[in-house]
Short mmCIF file of N, CA and C in Angstrom, two decimals:
data_model
loop_
_atom_site.label_atom_id
_atom_site.label_comp_id
_atom_site.label_asym_id
_atom_site.label_seq_id
_atom_site.Cartn_x
_atom_site.Cartn_y
_atom_site.Cartn_z
N MET Q 618 2.73 -9.24 -1.30
CA MET Q 618 2.76 -8.89 0.46
C MET Q 618 1.11 -8.46 -0.30
N GLY Q 619 0.74 -9.14 1.06
CA GLY Q 619 -0.19 -8.84 0.79
C GLY Q 619 -1.92 -9.67 -0.33
N MET Q 620 -2.60 -8.46 -0.58
CA MET Q 620 -4.30 -8.84 -1.70
C MET Q 620 -3.55 -8.31 -2.92
N TRP Q 621 -2.23 -7.31 -3.16
CA TRP Q 621 -2.04 -7.27 -4.25
C TRP Q 621 -0.58 -7.96 -4.99
N ASP Q 622 -0.72 -8.25 -6.21
CA ASP Q 622 0.64 -8.83 -6.88
C ASP Q 622 1.07 -7.95 -7.36
N ILE Q 623 2.23 -6.77 -6.53
CA ILE Q 623 2.73 -5.72 -7.73
C ILE Q 623 3.88 -5.96 -8.46
N GLU Q 624 3.80 -5.50 -9.52
CA GLU Q 624 4.65 -5.89 -10.47
C GLU Q 624 5.67 -5.50 -10.61
N PRO Q 625 6.60 -5.90 -11.42
CA PRO Q 625 8.11 -4.90 -11.38
C PRO Q 625 8.42 -3.81 -11.54
N TYR Q 626 7.03 -2.57 -11.83
CA TYR Q 626 7.53 -1.61 -12.73
C TYR Q 626 6.88 -0.89 -11.42
N ASP Q 627 7.62 0.65 -11.62
CA ASP Q 627 7.97 1.74 -11.02
C ASP Q 627 7.67 0.98 -9.18
N ASN Q 628 8.25 0.28 -8.59
CA ASN Q 628 8.37 0.09 -7.02
C ASN Q 628 8.45 1.21 -5.85
N ASP Q 629 9.32 1.91 -6.35
CA ASP Q 629 8.84 3.38 -5.51
C ASP Q 629 7.39 3.87 -5.17
N ALA Q 630 6.85 3.84 -6.38
CA ALA Q 630 5.42 4.24 -6.55
C ALA Q 630 4.41 3.72 -6.10
N ALA Q 631 4.67 2.37 -6.24
CA ALA Q 631 3.53 1.50 -5.45
C ALA Q 631 3.86 1.13 -4.10
N ALA Q 632 5.05 1.18 -3.63
CA ALA Q 632 5.61 1.54 -1.99
C ALA Q 632 5.03 2.27 -2.10
N ASP Q 633 5.35 4.09 -2.68
CA ASP Q 633 4.33 5.36 -1.68
C ASP Q 633 2.80 5.31 -1.13
N TRP Q 634 2.19 4.38 -2.26
CA TRP Q 634 0.84 4.25 -2.92
C TRP Q 634 0.51 2.90 -1.73
N LEU Q 635 1.09 2.69 -1.77
CA LEU Q 635 0.57 1.35 -0.10
C LEU Q 635 0.92 1.75 1.21
N GLY Q 636 2.54 2.42 0.98
CA GLY Q 636 2.71 3.28 2.53
C GLY Q 636 1.24 3.99 2.47
N ASP Q 637 0.42 5.06 2.04
CA ASP Q 637 -0.31 5.60 1.24
C ASP Q 637 -1.39 4.86 2.13
N LEU Q 638 -2.43 3.63 1.70
CA LEU Q 638 -3.33 2.90 1.63
C LEU Q 638 -2.90 2.79 2.82
N MET Q 639 -2.20 2.32 3.82
CA MET Q 639 -2.43 1.25 4.89
C MET Q 639 -2.28 2.67 5.38
N ASP Q 640 -1.74 3.94 5.71
CA ASP Q 640 -1.37 4.88 6.21
C ASP Q 640 -3.10 5.12 6.97
N SER Q 641 -4.11 5.00 5.47
CA SER Q 641 -5.16 5.92 5.97
C SER Q 641 -5.88 4.52 6.30
N THR Q 642 -5.84 3.40 5.67
CA THR Q 642 -6.66 2.06 6.54
C THR Q 642 -6.31 2.62 7.95
N LYS Q 643 -5.21 2.12 7.97
CA LYS Q 643 -5.27 3.39 10.29
C LYS Q 643 -5.75 4.05 10.58
N LEU Q 644 -6.21 4.72 10.05
CA LEU Q 644 -6.89 6.07 10.23
C LEU Q 644 -8.04 6.12 10.40
N GLY Q 645 -8.43 5.14 9.72
CA GLY Q 645 -9.53 5.12 9.38
C GLY Q 645 -10.70 4.04 9.88
N GLU Q 646 -9.95 2.94 10.64
CA GLU Q 646 -10.53 1.93 11.14
C GLU Q 646 -9.16 1.13 11.39
N ALA Q 647 -9.17 0.58 12.90
CA ALA Q 647 -8.26 -0.05 13.32
C ALA Q 647 -8.06 -1.47 13.00
N TRP Q 648 -7.39 -1.67 12.75
CA TRP Q 648 -7.27 -3.78 12.44
C TRP Q 648 -6.29 -4.29 13.85
#
């Protein structure tokens, strides 16, 4: 999904990280 191919490791942590990244990105610059 998107730019990163997330390997099947620690998917919950990856999802949390992506969620935080998306939130901070939306706050920083409107897509």
